[in-house]
Amino acid sequence: MANVPVIRNPAGRYAPSPSGDLHIGNLRTAVLAWLFARSTGRRFVLRIDDLDRVRPGAEQRQLADLAAIGLDWDGPVVRQSDRLPHYQAAIDRLTADGLTYECYCTRREIQQAATAPHGPLGHYPGTCRDLTETERAAHHTDGRPAALRLRAHAREFEITDELHGRYRGPVDDVVLRRGDGIPAYNLAVVVDDAEQGIDQVVRGDDLLPSTPRQAYLATLLDLPVPHYAHVPLVLNAAGKRLAKRDGAVTLGDQLALGNTPDRVAAALASSLGYPPVSPAELLDGFDPAYLTEEPWILDENGLLQPARCP
Ligand SMILES: [Zn+2]
């Protein structure tokens, strides 16, 4: 039954959504993902998670910015929008295993029906999980588009994270295919990571709460669960996640002020507690054991500069 692919040439990855320019926090996470992969002999692949929120030109600018700060990657850039049949195959398999059901709820209905206090992920209360054939047929007659959900048989799942150690989090009946027919992010990343040989996932620690459900989904598809490292975010002076309105927060903003890509890369290095050098020069001394779990507070409206100058 188990059909776990053997990963011969494992990889790490960076997978931005092309919804706008990368900001300093995104670039810093990308540098870390690159360092984790390259320092462990892995390939490093770029994937564009473009199933929604695509802004024209954003992908090209993101790739240019990543290259400008000294990152490189292996093989062609993969776009999720080119991989829809792969996601459908995974959905078909889960359906054949009796692990899916149609959900007709609107977002508003889900919010109203949720009785238990739900966390930031907004747990689905299971309204449509056990509908009768008659009830389902009535919904079909209504013409309301159905989402497809996972019929989860676990409430929690535990993962191991390089920075956070053992982390147990909720598993629920996550959406696999949205009402508009587009595969859901949680499914797509699981399928992609496995098929691309990605066994190391480095990303912002705001995504840690959704990781147990993705790992659980991988096990249902007989796919290997990657190694995870959820790295600290860059926050603004108010302690909130960095946003475009927080000043000169993109590489483009910085260059417009007269900064250079090398100097921005050096500032990222020093924010990680390393000498102000390029990503390539960081490789030899990179050790995840010394990474902090604390966010980097960026209170910077002018030129981004290394904390310690050479
Ligand atoms: Zn529902």
Short mmCIF file of C-alpha atoms in Angstrom, two decimals, residues 12-14 22 30 34 37-38 42-48 59-79:
data_model
loop_
_atom_site.label_atom_id
_atom_site.label_comp_id
_atom_site.label_asym_id
_atom_site.label_seq_id
_atom_site.Cartn_x
_atom_site.Cartn_y
_atom_site.Cartn_z
CA GLY A 12 14.96 22.90 -0.34
CA ARG A 13 12.78 25.60 -1.78
CA TYR A 14 11.46 29.09 -1.75
CA LEU A 22 9.04 40.82 -2.01
CA ALA A 30 14.56 33.34 1.06
CA TRP A 34 18.86 29.06 0.43
CA ALA A 37 19.51 23.99 1.41
CA ARG A 38 22.96 24.84 0.12
CA ARG A 42 20.55 20.06 -1.27
CA ARG A 43 19.30 21.49 -4.51
CA PHE A 44 17.45 24.77 -4.15
CA VAL A 45 14.31 25.22 -6.23
CA LEU A 46 12.00 28.15 -6.77
CA ARG A 47 8.29 27.64 -7.09
CA ILE A 48 5.73 30.31 -7.83
CA GLU A 59 7.02 37.19 -10.54
CA GLN A 60 9.68 38.70 -12.81
CA ARG A 61 10.55 41.34 -10.21
CA GLN A 62 10.68 38.75 -7.43
CA LEU A 63 13.10 36.55 -9.38
CA ALA A 64 15.25 39.56 -10.27
CA ASP A 65 15.39 40.67 -6.62
CA LEU A 66 16.36 37.19 -5.39
CA ALA A 67 19.16 37.04 -7.95
CA ALA A 68 20.29 40.57 -7.12
CA ILE A 69 20.89 39.74 -3.46
CA GLY A 70 23.01 36.74 -4.42
CA LEU A 71 20.66 33.75 -4.50
CA ASP A 72 20.65 31.16 -7.25
CA TRP A 73 18.47 28.16 -7.90
CA ASP A 74 18.45 24.87 -9.73
CA GLY A 75 16.37 23.94 -12.72
CA PRO A 76 13.42 25.80 -14.16
CA VAL A 77 11.08 27.83 -11.98
CA VAL A 78 7.90 25.82 -11.39
CA ARG A 79 4.48 27.47 -11.42
#
